[in-house]
Coordinates of C-alpha atoms in Angstrom, one line a residue:
X1 CA 0.1 -0.3 -0.1
X2 CA 1.2 3.3 -0.8
X3 CA 2.3 5.9 1.6
X4 CA 2.1 10.0 1.2
X5 CA 4.9 11.7 2.5
X6 CA 4.6 15.4 2.5
X7 CA 7.1 18.1 2.9
X8 CA 7.8 21.6 2.4
X9 CA 10.1 22.5 -0.6
X10 CA 11.6 26.0 -1.5
X11 CA 10.5 26.4 -5.1
X12 CA 13.5 28.6 -5.5
X13 CA 16.1 27.0 -4.3
X14 CA 14.9 23.3 -3.3
X15 CA 15.8 23.6 0.5
X16 CA 13.7 20.9 2.3
X17 CA 11.6 21.6 5.6
X18 CA 9.9 19.7 7.9
X19 CA 7.2 22.4 8.2
X20 CA 5.8 25.7 6.3
X21 CA 7.3 29.0 6.9
X22 CA 7.4 32.3 5.4
X23 CA 11.2 32.3 4.6
X24 CA 13.7 30.3 3.3
X25 CA 16.8 30.4 5.3
X26 CA 18.8 29.4 2.7
X27 CA 18.1 31.4 -0.7
X28 CA 16.5 34.2 1.8
X29 CA 13.4 34.3 -0.4
X30 CA 9.7 35.1 0.9
X31 CA 6.9 32.9 0.6
X32 CA 8.5 30.6 -1.9
X33 CA 7.7 27.7 0.4
X34 CA 5.2 24.9 -0.7
X35 CA 3.9 21.5 0.3
X36 CA 4.8 18.9 -2.1
X37 CA 3.4 15.6 -1.5
X38 CA 5.5 12.5 -2.6
X39 CA 4.0 8.9 -3.2
X40 CA 6.5 6.0 -1.9
X41 CA 5.7 2.6 -1.3
X42 CA 5.1 1.4 2.4
X43 CA 7.3 -1.5 1.6
X44 CA 11.4 -1.7 2.4
X45 CA 13.3 -0.9 -0.9
X46 CA 15.2 -3.8 -0.4
X47 CA 12.0 -6.3 -0.9
X48 CA 10.7 -4.1 -3.2
X49 CA 13.5 -5.3 -5.7
X50 CA 13.9 -9.1 -6.5
X51 CA 16.8 -9.4 -8.6
X52 CA 20.6 -8.3 -7.5
X53 CA 22.6 -6.0 -9.1
X54 CA 24.5 -7.0 -12.3
X55 CA 28.3 -6.2 -12.6
X56 CA 29.3 -3.7 -15.9
X57 CA 31.9 -4.3 -17.7
X58 CA 35.0 -2.1 -17.1
X59 CA 36.9 0.3 -20.0
X60 CA 40.4 1.4 -20.4
X61 CA 41.6 5.0 -20.1
X62 CA 42.5 4.0 -23.8
X63 CA 40.0 4.3 -26.0
X64 CA 39.7 3.2 -30.1
X65 CA 36.7 4.7 -30.9
X66 CA 36.9 8.6 -32.1
X67 CA 34.8 11.1 -30.5
X68 CA 32.0 12.4 -32.6
X69 CA 32.4 16.1 -34.1
X70 CA 31.1 19.0 -32.4
X71 CA 27.9 20.4 -33.6
X72 CA 28.7 23.9 -34.7
X73 CA 26.3 26.3 -35.2
X74 CA 27.7 28.9 -37.3
X75 CA 27.1 31.5 -34.9
X76 CA 30.6 32.4 -34.1
X77 CA 29.7 34.1 -30.3
X78 CA 27.7 30.6 -29.3
X79 CA 30.3 28.3 -30.5
X80 CA 33.4 30.4 -28.7
X81 CA 31.2 29.7 -25.3
X82 CA 30.6 26.5 -25.6
X83 CA 34.2 25.7 -26.4
X84 CA 34.0 25.1 -30.3
X85 CA 30.6 23.7 -30.7
X86 CA 28.0 21.4 -29.0
X87 CA 29.2 18.4 -27.9
X88 CA 27.1 15.3 -29.1
X89 CA 25.1 13.5 -25.9
X90 CA 26.0 16.9 -23.4
X91 CA 23.1 18.7 -21.4
X92 CA 23.2 22.4 -21.6
X93 CA 21.2 24.9 -19.3
X94 CA 20.8 28.4 -20.0
X95 CA 19.2 31.1 -17.8
X96 CA 18.3 34.4 -18.3
X97 CA 15.6 37.1 -17.4
X98 CA 12.2 37.2 -19.0
X99 CA 12.3 38.9 -22.8
X100 CA 16.2 38.8 -22.7
X101 CA 16.4 36.8 -25.9
X102 CA 16.8 33.0 -24.9
X103 CA 14.4 31.8 -27.4
X104 CA 15.6 34.3 -29.9
X105 CA 19.2 32.8 -29.6
X106 CA 18.0 29.1 -29.7
X107 CA 15.5 29.8 -32.5
X108 CA 18.5 30.9 -34.5
X109 CA 20.8 28.3 -33.6
X110 CA 18.4 25.6 -34.8
X111 CA 17.6 27.2 -37.7
X112 CA 21.8 27.2 -38.6
X113 CA 22.0 23.3 -37.6
X114 CA 18.9 22.3 -39.4
X115 CA 20.1 24.3 -42.5
X116 CA 23.4 22.0 -42.1
X117 CA 21.2 19.0 -42.4
X118 CA 21.2 18.0 -38.9
X119 CA 17.9 16.8 -37.3
X120 CA 16.8 19.3 -34.8
X121 CA 14.0 19.6 -32.6
X122 CA 12.3 22.7 -30.7
X123 CA 10.3 21.7 -28.1
X124 CA 8.5 24.9 -26.5
X125 CA 6.5 24.4 -23.4
X126 CA 5.3 28.1 -22.8
X127 CA 4.5 28.8 -26.4
X128 CA 2.0 27.5 -28.6
X129 CA 3.4 26.2 -32.3
X130 CA 2.2 29.0 -34.4
X131 CA 4.2 31.7 -31.6
X132 CA 7.2 29.9 -32.5
X133 CA 6.6 30.4 -36.3
X134 CA 5.5 33.8 -35.9
X135 CA 9.3 34.4 -34.0
X136 CA 10.7 32.5 -37.0
X137 CA 9.0 34.3 -39.3
X138 CA 10.4 37.7 -37.8
X139 CA 13.9 36.5 -38.1
X140 CA 13.6 35.3 -41.4
X141 CA 13.9 31.5 -40.9
X142 CA 10.7 30.2 -41.7
X143 CA 12.4 28.1 -44.3
X144 CA 14.2 26.2 -41.7
X145 CA 13.3 22.1 -41.4
X146 CA 13.4 22.3 -37.4
X147 CA 10.6 19.8 -35.7
X148 CA 8.1 21.8 -33.6
X149 CA 5.7 20.4 -30.6
X150 CA 4.3 22.1 -27.6
X151 CA 4.4 19.7 -25.1
X152 CA 5.2 19.6 -21.4
X153 CA 5.1 16.1 -20.7
X154 CA 8.8 14.8 -20.5
X155 CA 7.4 10.7 -21.3
X156 CA 5.9 12.2 -24.4
X157 CA 8.9 13.7 -25.5
X158 CA 11.5 11.5 -25.2
X159 CA 8.5 8.6 -27.1
X160 CA 8.3 11.1 -29.9
X161 CA 12.6 11.8 -30.2
X162 CA 13.0 8.1 -29.9
X163 CA 10.3 6.8 -32.2
X164 CA 11.8 9.1 -35.2
X165 CA 15.1 9.4 -36.9
X166 CA 18.1 10.0 -34.6
X167 CA 17.9 13.4 -33.4
X168 CA 20.8 15.8 -33.3
X169 CA 20.3 18.6 -31.1
X170 CA 16.9 19.0 -28.5
X171 CA 15.8 22.3 -27.3
X172 CA 13.5 22.4 -24.4
X173 CA 11.8 26.0 -23.9
X174 CA 11.6 25.9 -20.9
X175 CA 12.7 22.9 -18.4
X176 CA 10.1 24.3 -15.7
X177 CA 7.3 23.4 -17.8
X178 CA 7.9 20.1 -17.8
X179 CA 6.4 17.6 -15.8
X180 CA 6.5 13.3 -15.4
X181 CA 4.3 10.9 -14.7
X182 CA 6.6 9.2 -12.2
X183 CA 6.0 11.6 -9.4
X184 CA 3.0 13.4 -8.1
X185 CA 3.3 17.4 -7.8
X186 CA 2.5 20.5 -9.7
X187 CA 4.1 21.3 -12.8
X188 CA 7.5 23.8 -12.1
X189 CA 8.0 22.5 -8.7
X190 CA 11.0 20.8 -7.3
X191 CA 10.2 17.7 -7.5
X192 CA 9.3 17.8 -11.2
X193 CA 11.8 19.9 -12.2
X194 CA 14.4 17.5 -11.0
X195 CA 12.9 14.2 -12.1
X196 CA 11.8 15.9 -16.2
X197 CA 15.6 16.9 -16.0
X198 CA 17.2 13.3 -14.9
X199 CA 15.0 11.9 -18.2
X200 CA 16.2 14.4 -20.4
X201 CA 19.7 13.5 -19.1
X202 CA 19.2 10.1 -19.5
X203 CA 17.9 10.6 -22.9
X204 CA 21.1 12.5 -23.8
X205 CA 23.3 10.1 -22.6
X206 CA 21.9 6.9 -24.1
X207 CA 21.3 8.5 -27.7
X208 CA 23.8 10.7 -28.1
X209 CA 21.4 13.9 -28.9
X210 CA 23.0 17.3 -27.5
X211 CA 19.9 18.6 -25.3
X212 CA 19.7 22.3 -24.6
X213 CA 17.3 23.4 -21.2
X214 CA 16.2 27.0 -21.0
X215 CA 15.6 27.8 -17.2
X216 CA 14.4 30.5 -15.5
X217 CA 15.8 32.9 -12.9
X218 CA 15.1 34.3 -9.4
X219 CA 15.2 38.0 -8.8
X220 CA 18.8 37.7 -8.1
X221 CA 19.7 36.5 -11.2
X222 CA 20.6 32.9 -10.0
X223 CA 18.8 29.9 -12.2
X224 CA 15.4 28.8 -10.5
X225 CA 14.8 25.2 -9.1
X226 CA 17.1 22.9 -7.1
X227 CA 20.8 23.6 -7.4
X228 CA 21.0 19.4 -8.6
X229 CA 20.1 20.2 -11.9
X230 CA 23.1 22.6 -12.6
X231 CA 25.1 19.8 -11.5
X232 CA 23.4 17.2 -13.6
X233 CA 24.1 19.0 -16.7
X234 CA 27.4 19.5 -18.6
X235 CA 27.6 23.3 -19.0
X236 CA 25.5 26.1 -17.2
X237 CA 25.3 29.4 -19.4
X238 CA 23.9 32.7 -18.4
X239 CA 22.6 35.2 -20.9
X240 CA 22.8 38.6 -19.6
X241 CA 22.1 42.2 -20.6
X242 CA 19.2 44.7 -19.5
X243 CA 16.4 46.7 -21.4
X244 CA 18.9 49.7 -21.4
X245 CA 21.5 48.6 -23.5
X246 CA 21.1 47.0 -27.1
X247 CA 23.9 44.4 -26.6
X248 CA 23.7 40.7 -24.8
X249 CA 25.9 38.7 -23.4
X250 CA 26.3 35.0 -23.3
X251 CA 29.0 34.0 -20.5
X252 CA 29.4 30.5 -19.3
X253 CA 29.5 29.5 -15.9
X254 CA 30.2 26.0 -15.7
X255 CA 31.6 24.2 -18.7
X256 CA 32.7 20.4 -18.7
X257 CA 33.5 20.5 -22.5
X258 CA 35.1 24.0 -22.4
X259 CA 36.2 27.2 -20.7
X260 CA 34.3 28.9 -18.5
X261 CA 35.9 32.3 -18.8
X262 CA 35.0 32.8 -22.6
X263 CA 31.9 35.6 -23.5
X264 CA 29.5 35.5 -26.3
X265 CA 28.5 39.2 -27.1
X266 CA 25.2 39.7 -29.4
X267 CA 23.5 42.9 -30.5
X268 CA 19.4 42.8 -30.4
X269 CA 18.4 44.1 -33.5
X270 CA 15.1 43.9 -35.8
X271 CA 16.1 40.8 -37.2
X272 CA 17.4 39.0 -34.1
X273 CA 20.3 38.7 -32.7
X274 CA 23.6 39.7 -34.2
X275 CA 27.1 39.1 -33.5
X276 CA 29.6 41.7 -32.2
X277 CA 32.7 41.1 -33.9
X278 CA 34.8 43.5 -31.9
X279 CA 33.1 44.4 -28.5
X280 CA 35.6 46.8 -27.5
X281 CA 34.5 49.2 -30.1
X282 CA 31.0 48.8 -28.7
X283 CA 31.8 49.1 -25.0
X284 CA 33.6 52.5 -26.1
X285 CA 31.3 54.0 -28.2
X286 CA 30.2 57.5 -27.7
X287 CA 32.8 58.0 -24.7
X288 CA 33.8 61.3 -23.5
X289 CA 37.6 61.4 -23.5
X290 CA 38.2 64.8 -22.1
X291 CA 35.9 64.5 -19.3
X292 CA 37.6 63.7 -15.7
X293 CA 37.1 60.5 -13.5
X294 CA 36.8 58.3 -17.2
X295 CA 39.8 55.5 -17.5
X296 CA 39.9 53.0 -20.3
X297 CA 40.9 49.4 -18.9
X298 CA 41.9 46.8 -21.0
X299 CA 40.6 43.9 -19.8
X300 CA 40.6 39.8 -20.8
X301 CA 37.4 37.8 -21.1
X302 CA 39.0 34.1 -21.5
X303 CA 40.8 34.4 -24.5
X304 CA 39.5 37.7 -25.8
X305 CA 41.1 41.0 -25.1
X306 CA 38.1 43.5 -24.3
X307 CA 38.3 47.5 -23.3
X308 CA 35.8 49.1 -21.4
X309 CA 35.4 52.6 -20.1
X310 CA 35.5 53.4 -16.0
X311 CA 33.7 56.1 -15.1
X312 CA 34.0 57.3 -11.5
X313 CA 32.5 60.4 -9.5
X314 CA 33.8 61.8 -6.6
X315 CA 31.7 64.2 -4.7
X316 CA 31.7 65.8 -1.2
X317 CA 29.1 64.0 1.0
X318 CA 26.8 65.8 3.3
X319 CA 25.7 62.7 5.1
X320 CA 27.1 60.8 8.2
X321 CA 28.5 57.6 6.2
X322 CA 29.0 58.3 2.6
X323 CA 27.4 56.5 -0.5
X324 CA 29.6 53.9 -2.3
X325 CA 27.5 53.2 -5.3
X326 CA 28.9 50.2 -7.6
X327 CA 27.9 49.0 -11.6
X328 CA 29.5 46.5 -12.9
X329 CA 32.4 45.8 -10.4
X330 CA 32.6 44.3 -6.8
X331 CA 31.8 46.8 -4.3
X332 CA 34.1 44.7 -1.8
X333 CA 36.8 45.7 -4.2
X334 CA 36.1 49.2 -4.5
X335 CA 36.4 49.5 -0.4
X336 CA 39.7 47.5 -0.8
X337 CA 41.1 50.3 -3.5
X338 CA 39.8 53.4 -1.4
X339 CA 41.3 51.8 1.8
X340 CA 44.8 51.8 -0.3
X341 CA 44.4 55.1 -1.7
X342 CA 43.9 56.5 1.8
X343 CA 46.3 54.6 3.6
X344 CA 49.2 54.3 1.4
X345 CA 48.5 57.7 -0.8
X346 CA 47.0 59.9 1.4
X347 CA 44.0 60.6 -0.6
X348 CA 41.1 61.1 1.9
X349 CA 38.3 60.1 0.5
X350 CA 36.1 59.6 3.6
X351 CA 34.2 62.8 3.3
X352 CA 33.0 62.1 -0.2
X353 CA 30.4 60.0 -2.2
X354 CA 31.9 58.0 -4.4
X355 CA 30.1 56.4 -7.6
X356 CA 31.8 53.8 -9.8
X357 CA 30.4 52.5 -13.7
X358 CA 31.4 50.2 -16.2
X359 CA 30.4 52.2 -19.0
X360 CA 27.9 49.9 -21.3
X361 CA 26.6 47.3 -19.0
X362 CA 29.5 44.5 -18.8
X363 CA 30.5 43.4 -15.4
X364 CA 34.1 42.8 -15.2
X365 CA 35.5 40.2 -12.2
X366 CA 39.0 40.5 -12.6
X367 CA 41.2 42.5 -10.3
X368 CA 43.4 43.9 -13.0
X369 CA 41.2 46.6 -13.2
X370 CA 42.2 47.8 -9.5
X371 CA 44.7 50.0 -11.3
X372 CA 42.1 51.8 -14.0
X373 CA 39.7 52.1 -11.1
X374 CA 42.0 54.0 -8.9
X375 CA 43.1 56.2 -12.1
X376 CA 39.5 57.6 -12.3
X377 CA 39.0 58.0 -8.6
X378 CA 42.1 60.3 -8.5
X379 CA 41.2 61.9 -11.7
X380 CA 37.6 62.8 -10.4
X381 CA 38.9 64.0 -7.1
X382 CA 41.3 66.1 -8.5
X383 CA 39.8 67.3 -11.7
X384 CA 42.3 66.5 -13.7
X385 CA 41.5 64.3 -16.9
X386 CA 43.1 61.5 -18.1
X387 CA 45.2 60.9 -21.6
X388 CA 42.6 59.9 -24.3
X389 CA 44.8 58.0 -25.7
X390 CA 45.8 55.8 -22.4
X391 CA 44.6 52.4 -21.4
X392 CA 45.3 51.2 -17.7
X393 CA 45.5 47.6 -16.2
X394 CA 47.0 46.2 -13.0
X395 CA 46.5 44.7 -10.0
X396 CA 46.6 46.6 -6.3
X397 CA 48.1 45.0 -3.7
X398 CA 47.2 46.5 0.4
X399 CA 50.7 47.9 0.6
X400 CA 49.9 50.0 -2.4
X401 CA 52.3 48.2 -5.2
X402 CA 51.1 47.6 -8.4
X403 CA 51.1 44.2 -9.7
X404 CA 51.8 42.7 -12.7
X405 CA 48.7 41.0 -14.5
X406 CA 48.7 37.9 -16.9
X407 CA 48.3 38.3 -20.9
X408 CA 49.6 41.8 -20.7
X409 CA 50.3 41.6 -24.7
X410 CA 47.4 40.5 -25.7
X411 CA 45.7 43.9 -23.6
X412 CA 48.1 45.8 -25.6
X413 CA 47.3 44.5 -29.0
X414 CA 43.6 44.9 -28.7
X415 CA 44.8 48.7 -27.7
X416 CA 46.7 49.4 -30.6
X417 CA 44.5 48.2 -32.7
X418 CA 41.6 50.9 -31.4
X419 CA 44.1 53.6 -32.0
X420 CA 45.6 53.8 -28.4
X421 CA 48.9 55.5 -28.0
X422 CA 50.0 54.6 -24.6
X423 CA 49.7 52.1 -21.5
X424 CA 50.4 52.5 -17.6
X425 CA 51.1 49.0 -16.9
X426 CA 52.6 47.5 -13.6
X427 CA 56.2 47.9 -13.6
X428 CA 57.1 44.0 -13.4
X429 CA 55.4 42.9 -16.3
X430 CA 57.8 44.3 -18.7
X431 CA 60.2 41.2 -19.3
X432 CA 59.7 39.9 -22.5
X433 CA 57.5 41.6 -23.6
X434 CA 57.1 43.3 -27.0
X435 CA 54.7 46.3 -26.5
X436 CA 52.7 48.1 -29.7
X437 CA 52.2 51.3 -27.9
X438 CA 54.2 53.5 -25.7
X439 CA 54.4 52.1 -22.3
X440 CA 54.5 54.1 -18.8
X441 CA 55.5 51.6 -16.1
X442 CA 54.4 52.3 -12.6
X443 CA 55.5 50.3 -9.4
X444 CA 53.0 51.9 -6.6
X445 CA 49.7 53.4 -6.7
X446 CA 51.4 56.7 -5.4
X447 CA 53.3 57.0 -8.2
X448 CA 50.1 57.0 -10.3
X449 CA 48.2 59.4 -7.7
X450 CA 51.5 61.9 -8.3
X451 CA 51.3 61.7 -12.4
X452 CA 47.2 62.5 -12.1
X453 CA 48.2 65.2 -9.6
X454 CA 50.5 67.2 -11.7
X455 CA 47.9 67.2 -14.4
X456 CA 45.2 69.0 -12.1
X457 CA 44.2 72.3 -13.3
X458 CA 45.9 75.3 -10.9
X459 CA 43.1 78.0 -10.1
X460 CA 43.6 81.6 -9.3
X461 CA 44.3 82.2 -5.3
X462 CA 41.2 83.9 -4.8
X463 CA 39.1 81.2 -6.1
X464 CA 41.1 78.5 -4.0
X465 CA 39.7 80.3 -0.8
X466 CA 36.2 80.2 -2.0
X467 CA 36.8 76.5 -2.9
X468 CA 38.0 74.8 -0.3
X469 CA 36.1 71.7 0.0
X470 CA 35.9 71.4 -3.9
X471 CA 38.4 70.4 -6.5
X472 CA 41.2 72.4 -5.9
X473 CA 41.2 71.7 -2.3
X474 CA 41.1 67.9 -3.7
X475 CA 44.2 68.6 -5.4
X476 CA 46.3 70.1 -3.2
X477 CA 45.6 67.0 -0.5
X478 CA 47.0 64.4 -3.2
X479 CA 49.9 67.1 -3.8
X480 CA 50.6 67.4 0.1
X481 CA 50.3 63.5 0.6
X482 CA 52.7 63.3 -2.3
X483 CA 55.4 65.7 -1.1
X484 CA 55.2 64.2 2.4
X485 CA 56.0 60.9 1.2
X486 CA 58.8 62.4 -0.9
X487 CA 60.2 64.0 2.5
X488 CA 59.9 60.8 4.7
X489 CA 61.9 59.1 1.9

C-alpha cells in the first residue's frame, strides 16, 4: 500500500523543510516554500527489488573509438562560449531574465544547425507552435527544417524523439514547464523539475543527442529550481543584459567541455541577435574622452581582450556615512582600493560620495581593473582628465604596490588596434614584452596618484579660498600627500 509523504520545498533553491515557514533560510526568499506530496511504497526498498545488481564491464582510459565531432552552429559567439561547438550527448542549461532573448538565440541556433542537414527538434512548453512560427518568420528563418512541438510531458517528449530518426539537438523551452508521470506534484515544482531534467539527461547520454534546457531565473539572477539540476547538466550558460543597452552577453558559468571564462557578445536588432565581432568598439562608443573621472581598462574575458570605460564620480558628501555605489564591479574590491588610496597614498575619500560605473553594462570580475579604477577615482577627485589615448591595467596590493597581470601582450595589441598610443601598466610585467604602444610603467599607486595630480588644473588664489571643499582642495590634498611621502623617503 502506498504512503503519502508531505514535505515543504523552496521553489527557488530546492531547500526542504519539515514544516511551512514564510522565509527560506537557504536563499532568503519570501513565500517561496510550498507543500509537495510524494508517493512512496510502504514496503522497504530491499524487499521491493527482487533481483540483484548486475556487474558492468570496465573500460580502460585508452579508447580506440574517435569522439563524435562537435555540432557547430556557425554562430561564432555561441560556439566560442560552448568551447568550439556543442558536444553530442551533452546537456546544456541556459538561464536569463524574461525577454532577454534566450528563445530568439536558440531559434537562430536551431535553424543554423538544421540548415546544415542535422535533425533538430524545438519543444516549447510556454508557447504554442504558431507563436514559435511567428518568431521564426520575424527572424526570416521560416524555411529552416526544424521540428516544432508544444508539449510539457517529459515521457511524451522522449517517446516522440525516440520513435523517429536520430535527433542531433533538442531544445526544451523551458525546463520549469516540464512534468513527469512518475511523481505527483504540480509542474514547476522542485520535484518535477528535478525528475524531468533527469529523464532528459538520461535520454541525451543514451542516444548521443545534444539537449539544451532553458531555465528561469530568480530575482537575484540565479537559475531557479534545485541546485542539483546544475550539477546534472554538463554546461550552465547565463544570458545577461538589460533593457537600457542593445547588446547581450552570453557567459559560461560551468562547462565540462570548454572554458568557463569566455563570453559571447550579441546585439539585439530587429532581425534578431547579431554577433558583435569587436566588443571593444561597442563598449567605447560615445566616450567622453576629455571628462575627468574616466579611464579605459584593458581587460580579458577568457582568451578575448576587451576594452571598457571605467567611470568614477567623487563628490563631497553631506551624510555621516558617504555613499558607495558600484555598477559592474565588485563593491568589496572598490572598498579595498579606497582603503589603499587612503592609507598608502594619502588620498582622503572618507568624506566623499563615490560612484563607480562600468560603461555599457559589462560586469568585470578580474582584479586587473584596480589600476584603472584608482586612476578614475583620483582623476574625478582632482578634476584632472586622463590622457584620451591611454589604457590602464594592473592589480593593486594592500601595500600600495602594483602587481603584474597575465596576458599583457594581448591587452596591448587590442589597445593598439583601437588607436590607443600609450598604456600605464605594472613595472614588473615588462620582461619579454614587445609592446606595440608606448608603455608607462608604475610600481605603486602613489606614483600613479602623483602623475595624475600633476595634471590637475590650477586656479587663481582668490577662488582657492572660495572652493576649499571642492576640486582644488582635493588637488592640494593629493599633492601634499605626495610631497610628504618624498620628504619621508
